[in-house]
XYZ file of C-alpha atoms in Angstrom:
672
model
C -96.386 -45.399 165.325
C -94.279 -46.683 168.226
C -97.440 -47.213 170.355
C -98.856 -49.335 167.721
C -95.738 -51.342 167.371
C -95.827 -51.720 171.215
C -99.227 -52.969 171.179
C -98.508 -55.430 168.227
C -95.522 -57.017 170.200
C -97.836 -57.263 173.240
C -100.563 -58.821 171.137
C -98.050 -61.364 169.658
C -96.462 -62.154 173.096
C -99.900 -62.954 174.406
C -100.710 -65.049 171.720
C -97.590 -66.907 172.072
C -98.169 -67.568 175.726
C -101.574 -68.763 174.947
C -100.273 -71.034 172.424
C -97.822 -72.443 174.658
C -100.352 -73.059 177.397
C -102.747 -74.606 174.895
C -99.702 -76.950 173.999
C -98.855 -77.841 177.383
C -102.708 -78.478 177.980
C -102.797 -80.804 174.896
C -99.813 -82.795 176.513
C -102.149 -84.053 179.497
C -102.738 -87.749 179.652
C -106.458 -87.723 179.985
C -108.142 -90.666 182.266
C -111.847 -90.492 181.840
C -112.403 -94.148 183.149
C -110.745 -97.178 184.606
C -111.036 -100.560 182.452
C -110.668 -103.603 184.435
C -107.034 -104.133 183.354
C -106.202 -100.515 184.301
C -104.721 -97.645 182.611
C -101.197 -98.071 181.313
C -99.401 -94.678 181.469
C -97.481 -95.112 178.208
C -97.863 -91.476 176.520
C -96.782 -87.835 177.076
C -93.982 -88.674 179.344
C -91.279 -86.264 179.514
C -87.411 -87.019 180.287
C -84.680 -84.939 181.616
C -81.077 -86.213 182.337
C -79.707 -84.710 185.666
C -81.047 -84.520 189.300
C -82.843 -81.248 190.511
C -85.467 -81.308 193.377
C -87.380 -78.677 191.874
C -88.397 -81.135 189.108
C -90.884 -82.819 191.442
C -92.803 -79.634 191.891
C -95.941 -79.484 189.642
C -95.431 -75.718 188.657
C -92.018 -76.527 187.149
C -91.738 -75.814 183.548
C -90.894 -78.953 181.538
C -91.790 -77.720 178.022
C -88.166 -78.289 176.506
C -87.759 -81.883 178.142
C -87.469 -84.749 175.919
C -90.549 -86.842 175.155
C -90.082 -90.579 176.006
C -91.727 -93.686 176.682
C -90.318 -95.409 179.605
C -92.444 -98.471 179.423
C -90.168 -99.679 176.477
C -87.621 -102.221 177.335
C -84.476 -100.870 178.675
C -82.448 -101.746 175.694
C -84.614 -99.339 173.943
C -84.026 -96.407 176.186
C -80.510 -95.459 175.441
C -80.956 -92.076 177.055
C -81.813 -93.646 180.328
C -78.868 -96.153 180.320
C -76.511 -93.367 179.465
C -76.771 -91.483 182.650
C -76.671 -92.010 186.498
C -79.880 -90.162 187.631
C -82.656 -88.640 185.403
C -86.308 -87.618 185.776
C -89.465 -88.493 184.212
C -92.785 -86.367 184.410
C -96.449 -86.935 183.145
C -98.998 -84.542 183.291
C -102.552 -86.267 183.602
C -106.131 -85.397 184.263
C -108.507 -87.381 186.312
C -112.380 -87.467 185.636
C -114.426 -86.511 189.074
C -116.387 -89.721 188.500
C -113.230 -92.073 189.108
C -113.086 -93.354 192.636
C -110.257 -91.778 194.439
C -109.026 -95.104 196.171
C -106.534 -96.054 193.360
C -103.362 -98.107 193.477
C -100.311 -97.697 191.217
C -98.626 -100.679 189.843
C -94.971 -100.454 188.763
C -92.840 -102.743 186.571
C -89.150 -101.322 186.608
C -85.315 -102.268 186.276
C -83.953 -99.413 188.186
C -84.413 -97.430 191.519
C -86.961 -94.790 191.541
C -88.603 -92.153 194.002
C -92.302 -91.363 192.841
C -93.487 -87.797 193.492
C -97.355 -87.103 193.039
C -98.107 -83.221 192.757
C -94.779 -82.598 194.318
C -94.939 -84.846 197.395
C -92.888 -88.062 197.508
C -95.126 -91.026 198.084
C -92.995 -94.092 197.549
C -89.409 -95.029 197.121
C -88.612 -98.219 195.261
C -84.973 -99.099 195.810
C -82.103 -97.526 197.097
C -81.397 -94.123 195.036
C -78.445 -91.793 195.766
C -76.180 -89.553 193.756
C -73.576 -92.043 194.223
C -73.753 -94.672 191.465
C -72.104 -97.405 193.284
C -74.674 -97.191 196.150
C -77.765 -97.477 193.812
C -80.095 -100.795 194.354
C -82.599 -101.528 191.837
C -85.855 -103.452 192.849
C -88.582 -104.461 190.888
C -92.120 -104.580 192.615
C -93.532 -106.522 189.610
C -96.907 -104.952 189.765
C -97.364 -105.280 193.588
C -99.926 -102.590 194.405
C -99.047 -99.603 196.244
C -101.131 -96.427 197.098
C -101.801 -93.710 194.750
C -103.299 -90.754 196.860
C -104.661 -88.363 194.070
C -106.233 -85.063 195.412
C -109.797 -83.612 194.315
C -108.329 -81.445 191.766
C -108.578 -82.645 188.122
C -105.068 -82.081 186.702
C -101.825 -83.890 188.320
C -98.235 -84.159 187.849
C -96.492 -87.474 188.144
C -92.710 -87.030 188.584
C -90.297 -90.213 188.937
C -86.639 -89.805 190.017
C -84.935 -92.708 188.377
C -81.634 -94.590 187.903
C -80.395 -97.770 187.052
C -78.143 -99.896 189.099
C -74.608 -100.114 187.399
C -73.069 -103.250 185.962
C -76.130 -105.315 185.735
C -76.476 -108.025 183.087
C -79.909 -107.898 181.884
C -81.757 -111.151 180.885
C -85.446 -111.889 179.566
C -87.695 -114.827 180.031
C -89.619 -115.582 176.691
C -91.314 -112.489 175.513
C -90.951 -110.806 178.890
C -89.425 -107.254 178.417
C -87.190 -105.434 181.117
C -89.393 -102.245 181.263
C -87.681 -99.191 182.117
C -90.694 -97.769 184.257
C -93.947 -99.057 183.646
C -96.904 -97.867 185.376
C -100.514 -98.730 185.733
C -103.247 -97.160 187.449
C -106.370 -99.307 188.752
C -108.651 -99.462 191.793
C -106.912 -101.014 194.711
C -109.367 -103.765 194.824
C -108.775 -104.856 191.306
C -105.103 -104.426 191.645
C -104.977 -106.823 194.683
C -106.994 -109.345 192.917
C -104.882 -109.241 189.611
C -101.593 -109.247 191.610
C -102.667 -112.436 193.339
C -103.752 -114.103 190.037
C -100.520 -113.118 188.231
C -98.463 -114.725 191.248
C -100.670 -117.676 191.970
C -98.677 -119.237 194.796
C -101.229 -122.091 195.196
C -100.719 -123.493 191.710
C -96.991 -122.797 191.575
C -96.749 -124.677 194.958
C -99.096 -127.505 193.711
C -96.638 -127.828 190.686
C -93.513 -127.898 192.757
C -95.185 -130.404 195.044
C -96.054 -132.998 192.518
C -92.774 -133.023 190.672
C -91.171 -133.323 194.197
C -93.388 -136.412 194.955
C -92.608 -137.828 191.616
C -89.026 -137.477 192.184
C -88.974 -139.358 195.365
C -91.457 -142.052 193.525
C -88.787 -142.582 190.902
C -85.991 -142.924 193.561
C -88.153 -145.485 195.321
C -88.673 -147.450 192.079
C -84.773 -147.443 191.551
C -84.073 -148.567 195.037
C -86.739 -151.492 194.529
C -85.264 -152.214 191.079
C -81.660 -150.850 190.931
C -80.993 -152.772 187.449
C -82.958 -150.097 185.720
C -80.711 -146.949 186.011
C -83.088 -144.795 183.969
C -85.367 -144.600 187.222
C -82.506 -142.907 189.032
C -81.955 -140.394 186.030
C -85.809 -139.549 186.315
C -85.243 -138.833 189.921
C -82.267 -136.507 189.300
C -84.426 -135.039 186.751
C -87.472 -134.404 189.141
C -85.220 -132.886 191.833
C -83.656 -130.609 189.364
C -87.156 -129.714 188.170
C -88.116 -128.983 191.686
C -85.266 -126.474 192.030
C -86.024 -124.850 188.780
C -89.658 -124.072 189.833
C -88.793 -123.400 193.436
C -86.352 -120.657 191.962
C -88.741 -119.283 189.570
C -91.370 -119.032 192.570
C -88.740 -117.388 194.795
C -87.931 -114.691 192.080
C -91.656 -113.524 191.918
C -91.399 -112.651 195.770
C -87.857 -111.280 195.684
C -87.811 -107.751 194.493
C -84.116 -107.102 194.083
C -83.039 -106.676 190.446
C -79.581 -107.841 190.882
C -80.752 -111.202 192.406
C -83.672 -111.699 189.951
C -81.217 -111.753 187.004
C -78.889 -113.860 188.652
C -81.493 -116.458 189.606
C -82.939 -116.209 186.137
C -79.556 -117.120 184.629
C -79.061 -119.913 187.011
C -82.902 -121.145 186.531
C -82.280 -120.831 182.755
C -79.222 -123.049 182.646
C -80.735 -125.562 184.922
C -83.978 -126.118 183.013
C -81.772 -126.772 179.917
C -79.910 -128.898 181.492
C -82.777 -130.901 183.256
C -84.611 -131.133 180.000
C -81.356 -132.721 178.252
C -81.575 -135.050 181.194
C -85.295 -135.934 180.848
C -84.616 -136.707 177.113
C -81.496 -138.928 177.946
C -83.964 -140.580 180.763
C -86.564 -141.198 178.135
C -83.950 -142.884 175.832
C -82.688 -145.207 178.418
C -86.100 -146.083 179.725
C -87.305 -147.177 176.235
C -83.927 -148.902 175.519
C -83.540 -146.640 172.364
C -80.006 -145.850 171.037
C -78.953 -142.393 171.403
C -78.629 -141.327 167.684
C -77.844 -137.992 165.649
C -80.989 -136.560 166.687
C -80.262 -136.680 170.539
C -76.848 -135.639 169.957
C -77.899 -132.646 167.853
C -80.686 -131.832 170.302
C -77.923 -131.862 173.246
C -75.593 -129.607 171.225
C -78.494 -127.258 170.503
C -79.286 -127.110 174.287
C -75.731 -126.055 175.128
C -76.204 -123.548 172.169
C -79.204 -122.176 174.166
C -77.248 -121.795 177.391
C -74.594 -119.942 175.564
C -77.206 -117.829 173.883
C -79.079 -117.112 177.211
C -75.666 -116.169 179.138
C -74.234 -113.843 176.561
C -76.780 -112.552 174.285
C -79.735 -110.479 175.525
C -83.201 -111.921 174.822
C -82.322 -114.877 172.778
C -81.796 -117.750 175.335
C -85.324 -118.029 176.531
C -86.689 -117.615 173.025
C -84.685 -120.539 171.480
C -85.108 -122.778 174.572
C -89.060 -122.204 174.978
C -90.126 -121.929 171.498
C -87.655 -124.253 169.719
C -85.787 -126.567 171.927
C -88.769 -127.792 173.904
C -90.952 -128.236 170.971
C -88.146 -130.218 169.130
C -87.654 -132.165 172.470
C -91.355 -133.064 172.601
C -91.385 -134.187 169.074
C -88.357 -136.276 169.685
C -89.829 -137.932 172.648
C -92.837 -138.628 170.418
C -90.581 -140.245 167.770
C -88.887 -142.768 170.103
C -92.199 -143.501 171.595
C -93.671 -144.340 168.342
C -90.534 -146.474 167.122
C -91.093 -148.327 170.791
C -94.668 -149.005 169.991
C -93.841 -150.420 166.502
C -91.141 -152.431 168.263
C -93.938 -153.874 170.542
C -92.340 -152.547 173.686
C -94.797 -152.816 176.493
C -96.067 -149.600 177.771
C -94.569 -147.377 175.326
C -98.098 -146.279 174.302
C -98.078 -144.475 177.594
C -95.060 -142.511 176.972
C -96.509 -141.881 173.430
C -99.667 -140.395 175.071
C -97.566 -138.232 177.570
C -95.357 -136.806 174.588
C -98.556 -136.026 172.784
C -100.025 -134.138 175.493
C -96.767 -132.132 176.049
C -96.628 -131.329 172.465
C -100.350 -129.986 172.422
C -100.074 -128.028 175.639
C -96.856 -126.501 174.709
C -97.990 -125.521 171.459
C -101.036 -123.803 172.797
C -98.933 -122.011 175.335
C -96.540 -120.929 172.772
C -99.219 -119.725 170.443
C -101.021 -117.789 173.337
C -97.496 -116.299 174.572
C -96.772 -114.999 171.150
C -100.187 -113.559 170.603
C -101.731 -115.856 168.007
C -104.532 -116.799 170.039
C -106.232 -115.449 173.188
C -105.034 -116.971 176.639
C -106.837 -120.158 177.306
C -108.597 -120.831 180.577
C -106.649 -123.920 181.459
C -102.932 -123.992 182.757
C -101.310 -125.250 179.660
C -97.995 -124.540 180.979
C -98.519 -126.831 184.022
C -100.051 -129.532 181.781
C -97.243 -129.486 179.551
C -94.395 -129.756 182.018
C -96.300 -132.396 184.112
C -97.523 -134.460 181.298
C -94.039 -136.404 180.822
C -93.118 -136.987 184.554
C -96.779 -138.291 185.244
C -96.697 -140.654 182.466
C -93.251 -141.907 183.234
C -94.449 -142.735 186.706
C -97.451 -144.757 185.368
C -95.104 -146.359 182.872
C -93.092 -147.584 185.833
C -96.222 -148.731 187.734
C -97.175 -150.610 184.585
C -93.805 -152.359 184.232
C -94.021 -153.287 187.777
C -97.525 -154.736 187.474
C -96.486 -156.844 184.437
C -93.331 -158.063 186.461
C -95.767 -158.856 189.305
C -98.271 -160.865 186.955
C -95.330 -162.725 185.531
C -94.052 -163.706 189.073
C -97.783 -164.516 189.904
C -97.631 -167.016 186.904
C -94.426 -168.325 187.998
C -95.500 -169.037 191.442
C -98.663 -170.802 190.172
C -96.422 -172.924 187.779
C -94.237 -173.832 191.022
C -97.074 -174.752 192.973
C -98.397 -177.155 190.209
C -95.212 -178.584 189.804
C -94.870 -178.962 193.621
C -98.311 -180.924 193.660
C -97.078 -183.205 191.060
C -94.015 -183.787 193.116
C -96.224 -184.501 195.940
C -98.091 -187.002 194.105
C -95.056 -188.646 192.901
C -93.645 -188.942 196.276
C -97.021 -190.518 197.711
C -96.697 -193.023 194.924
C -93.028 -193.663 195.749
C -93.871 -194.082 199.392
C -96.413 -196.511 198.644
C -93.736 -198.590 196.677
C -91.329 -198.307 199.398
C -93.903 -199.410 201.897
C -94.375 -202.517 199.654
C -90.518 -203.138 199.548
C -90.221 -202.760 203.321
C -92.685 -205.538 203.903
C -90.884 -207.703 201.145
C -87.610 -206.900 202.726
C -88.769 -207.793 206.202
C -90.060 -211.007 204.997
C -86.405 -211.670 203.562
C -84.728 -210.512 206.661
C -86.685 -213.232 208.659
C -85.017 -215.706 206.324
C -81.631 -214.170 206.703
C -81.371 -214.255 210.497
C -79.370 -217.432 210.531
C -76.535 -215.686 208.527
C -76.494 -212.512 211.011
C -73.671 -214.129 213.031
C -71.452 -214.908 209.838
C -71.934 -211.156 208.893
C -71.192 -209.756 211.971
C -67.998 -211.876 211.941
C -67.430 -210.576 208.559
C -67.975 -206.867 209.607
C -65.593 -207.456 212.410
C -62.834 -208.508 210.167
C -63.783 -205.557 207.702
C -63.249 -203.298 210.819
C -60.017 -204.574 212.055
C -58.473 -204.129 208.382
C -59.885 -200.742 208.107
C -58.677 -199.720 211.437
C -55.416 -200.919 210.185
C -55.519 -198.924 207.137
C -56.559 -195.766 209.320
C -53.370 -196.447 211.473
C -51.357 -196.679 208.298
C -52.622 -193.251 207.194
C -51.603 -191.473 210.299
C -55.031 -191.418 211.909
C -53.610 -192.542 215.204
C -52.481 -189.254 216.240
C -55.947 -187.761 215.515
C -57.939 -190.304 217.324
C -57.792 -191.380 220.938
C -56.756 -195.194 220.798
C -58.890 -195.975 223.831
C -62.034 -194.772 221.854
C -61.203 -197.584 219.113
C -60.724 -200.341 221.619
C -63.903 -199.383 223.338
C -65.817 -199.625 220.162
C -64.346 -203.038 219.413
C -65.354 -204.040 223.035
C -68.976 -202.554 222.303
C -69.124 -204.611 219.135
C -67.796 -207.767 220.857
C -70.362 -207.191 223.617
C -73.139 -206.809 221.174
C -72.119 -209.831 219.525
C -71.778 -212.033 222.742
C -75.401 -210.631 223.669
C -76.626 -211.761 220.311
C -77.725 -208.126 219.408
C -76.668 -208.506 215.816
C -78.709 -205.401 214.690
C -77.286 -203.263 217.341
C -73.881 -204.593 216.480
C -74.472 -204.069 212.696
C -75.682 -200.534 213.325
C -72.800 -199.727 215.646
C -70.117 -200.962 213.187
C -71.799 -199.076 210.368
C -71.511 -195.953 212.223
C -67.872 -196.544 213.316
C -67.032 -197.506 209.584
C -68.352 -194.321 208.515
C -66.846 -192.178 210.959
C -63.392 -193.799 210.172
C -63.900 -193.141 206.680
C -64.816 -189.453 207.188
C -61.701 -189.175 209.380
C -59.428 -190.432 206.804
C -60.938 -188.241 204.231
C -60.680 -185.216 206.677
C -57.264 -185.980 207.655
C -56.113 -185.561 203.892
C -57.219 -181.963 203.923
C -56.047 -178.678 205.988
C -59.553 -177.606 206.216
C -63.020 -179.135 205.876
C -66.543 -177.641 205.806
C -68.384 -176.863 209.074
C -71.163 -179.206 208.007
C -68.501 -182.085 207.410
C -66.998 -181.440 210.753
C -70.415 -181.432 212.474
C -71.404 -184.625 210.526
C -68.109 -186.221 211.904
C -68.982 -185.109 215.517
C -72.572 -186.311 215.191
C -71.412 -189.906 214.318
C -68.896 -189.716 217.157
C -71.579 -188.808 219.595
C -74.077 -191.354 218.349
C -71.530 -194.065 218.979
C -71.033 -192.726 222.464
C -74.481 -192.477 223.188
C -75.071 -195.997 221.984
C -72.324 -197.316 224.159
C -73.542 -195.642 227.308
C -77.066 -196.363 226.433
C -79.238 -193.735 228.513
C -76.428 -192.075 230.098
C -75.455 -189.704 227.218
C -77.479 -187.211 225.250
C -76.329 -184.601 222.872
C -77.645 -181.772 220.874
C -76.103 -179.602 218.167
C -77.631 -176.238 217.139
C -76.559 -174.188 214.239
C -77.702 -170.369 213.954
C -79.596 -169.618 210.918
C -76.924 -166.962 209.812
C -74.510 -169.753 209.804
C -73.786 -171.298 206.412
C -72.295 -174.680 207.299
C -71.885 -175.586 203.551
C -69.251 -172.965 202.968
C -67.628 -172.288 206.286
C -64.236 -174.161 206.535
C -62.349 -174.943 209.771
C -59.375 -177.382 210.516
C -60.543 -180.967 210.698
C -61.285 -182.835 214.004
C -60.948 -179.431 215.926
C -64.011 -180.069 217.875
C -64.119 -183.804 218.724
C -61.311 -183.621 221.614
C -63.264 -181.226 223.288
C -66.564 -183.273 223.374
C -64.646 -186.306 224.152
C -63.018 -184.506 227.005
C -66.629 -183.494 228.337
C -67.609 -187.018 228.036
C -64.977 -188.585 229.944
C -63.738 -186.059 232.511
C -67.268 -184.545 233.209
C -70.354 -186.769 232.291
C -68.912 -190.161 233.317
C -68.213 -189.020 236.871
C -72.001 -188.107 237.130
C -74.199 -191.123 237.952
C -77.181 -189.886 236.026
C -75.089 -188.956 233.093
C -75.776 -185.764 231.084
C -75.745 -183.726 228.030
C -73.473 -182.104 225.578
C -74.457 -178.936 223.744
C -72.644 -177.814 220.711
C -73.674 -174.763 219.347
C -72.208 -172.747 216.303
C -72.964 -168.919 215.960
C -71.480 -166.148 213.822
C -71.362 -163.026 216.327
C -69.242 -161.133 213.625
C -69.322 -161.381 209.900
C -65.639 -163.011 209.880
C -65.788 -164.703 213.206
C -67.194 -168.188 213.988
C -67.962 -169.043 217.541
C -68.143 -172.692 218.522
C -69.411 -173.519 221.851
C -69.196 -176.914 223.610
C -71.121 -177.002 226.999
C -71.614 -179.951 229.370
C -73.630 -180.197 232.862
C -70.966 -182.793 234.338
C -69.036 -182.353 237.479
C -66.611 -179.760 236.338
C -62.801 -180.034 235.924
C -62.095 -179.413 239.734
C -64.381 -182.436 240.862
C -63.005 -184.474 237.972
C -59.387 -183.904 239.219
C -60.467 -184.714 242.763
C -62.164 -188.006 241.876
C -59.317 -189.240 239.732
C -61.143 -192.153 238.656
C -59.546 -195.164 236.856
C -61.440 -194.559 233.815
C -60.257 -191.014 233.493
C -57.085 -190.529 235.586
C -54.845 -192.418 233.369
C -56.304 -191.022 230.029
C -53.828 -188.675 228.374
C -55.507 -185.681 226.686
C -53.825 -186.472 223.165
C -56.860 -184.965 221.570
C -56.446 -181.638 223.489
C -52.769 -181.519 223.007
C -52.972 -182.292 219.357
C -55.936 -179.705 219.093
C -53.707 -177.189 220.788
C -50.830 -177.716 218.380
C -53.245 -177.605 215.560
C -54.412 -174.233 216.553
C -51.005 -172.931 216.910
C -50.105 -174.145 213.353
C -53.228 -172.710 211.950
C -52.665 -169.327 213.527
C -48.964 -169.438 212.005
C -49.856 -170.579 208.582
C -52.872 -168.550 207.962
C -51.938 -165.338 210.021
C -55.169 -165.892 212.007
C -56.117 -165.421 215.781
C -58.109 -168.893 216.507
C -58.494 -169.064 220.291
C -59.920 -171.564 222.656
C -61.370 -170.678 226.042
C -62.251 -173.066 228.859
C -64.639 -171.918 231.494
C -65.917 -173.743 234.725
C -69.793 -173.314 235.267
C -71.316 -173.229 238.604
C -75.037 -173.069 239.861
C -76.854 -170.658 241.862
C -75.153 -172.124 245.094
C -71.775 -171.713 243.710
C -71.279 -175.367 243.211
C -69.667 -176.825 239.965
C -72.385 -177.625 237.377
C -70.338 -178.231 234.098
C -67.766 -177.025 231.750
C -68.161 -174.613 228.540
C -65.177 -174.395 225.900
C -65.385 -171.351 223.512
C -63.706 -171.826 220.267
C -63.250 -168.537 218.206
C -62.294 -169.176 214.485
C -61.738 -166.237 211.904
C -63.457 -167.306 208.520
């Protein structure tokens, strides 16, 4: 009886061992073929908390381990988040017909050591028993070798831990997989990795938006009154940063840095979208109503949700905020079209393209339709920036056409003006002939007219003396003018006498007017000087010539200087420099602006020079007191004292290549 009992117990034990073996065999993950997208290892995983190197060996008995799906989101794996180090094990079988050059594609949010049949084949991240030293990396599907042996059954063991104190975030429907593994052929894995991380397409998108940002900035620099162009340039540069961060994250495996950059990218994307909406409102000159304010507040809400609540920020932003923003851009574009704003239809076309492309992208991402062969994401995000650039170009073309029409109108008016001037010239010629005939009859009255002009001159000279002109004009000049008029009258040159007397009368009038003002315009002063030099040139016939040059950057109509500041130096150049020269000479007056606040007046003559003049001591010059120079020196001192300026006068002797005197140069520097 005992023997039968022993046989029965032994039979039961053998049956139980067989059942356990059958159960373990049934837990194998069979891989009979490799589809184009690879095999996702998402079933028959076992998990155990703790850390033991024996757990990597294929013969280890893991029947009591807990079943788990490590491909789930990390928030759905509380057992993995509650421990420091744990292990995953998977028993799988491989059909003989499957090629042995395989690749393992891993997505994870922790650090791991991967063992195949007891041999460590890869380490992803820094994994130690010290939690503070754990550094997680995410290869993001980058193919790594998977050297399976010839036997059909294998064990994949993963030593795994999460980096502590990480704040996880998501992008759209992307999940933070605890440990997602896919087996595929190496060739297909490399192709799929390059397709998923399309560097060329991302670089193209970044390049386009960066060029558009520079174009917006150029439009603003050429037309700064339109500040919307500046807003769009900021939008373009921020969008460039967003896409550059997104591209950098793809090739940067550190999980800690990925989440930080995702957070920066998200908040910058929300802010940039609000800035784009602000810019569209400004560009179309639409009031920022309650819809704009509500969307701005909703954007802030998205930023808060994305920062503090897992999984909601990108969903609210991508599936709601961007679509609502596209609808609002379409709304204000339609309103602008109804208001007959030129070019608003361009913005409407861009907003429509954005709405359609983003809706297709959203439906495809949510799984309501298969992925489209075209890049709807890039089309959506480039639609509005591109049409804004087209709108700016269209507005510039309108402005150019308007300017062209205005120039044509100006040209037409100019032609009409030329015709009127030609008619007036014809009439003036006829009047000139008539006046010439009348002048022949009036010649007999010329003597009486000269006498009358002389009487007027003496009266005006007396009035000028009563007004205080005697201290601002050398009396010898007035006497010489009277003698010249007398000489013209004696020689019966009535026309020259009339011209000379007219110039002198005008000069006296301008001197009187200027003497009532503390400052006069440079144009007025040069006109007075020109009259004076004209009279001196007439008096000395061919012995004296002069030239007055004003630099193009000197606006003589508005620059003001003390009156009669230049004339004494010119008079000195004539009497003490040129009159001692048998052939006479030239006085050159030049006005320049070496600095923005400094006017420089240069009086140059090619006379005998100061030393030679003092040596000759001719009678015409030796007894002429320099009242003008003394008065000018006193006036300069007074101007410096009243206006707190530094007006200066510098006199230089000029010499030729042989060291002989060849003239004098006076430089006046007047702050303006």
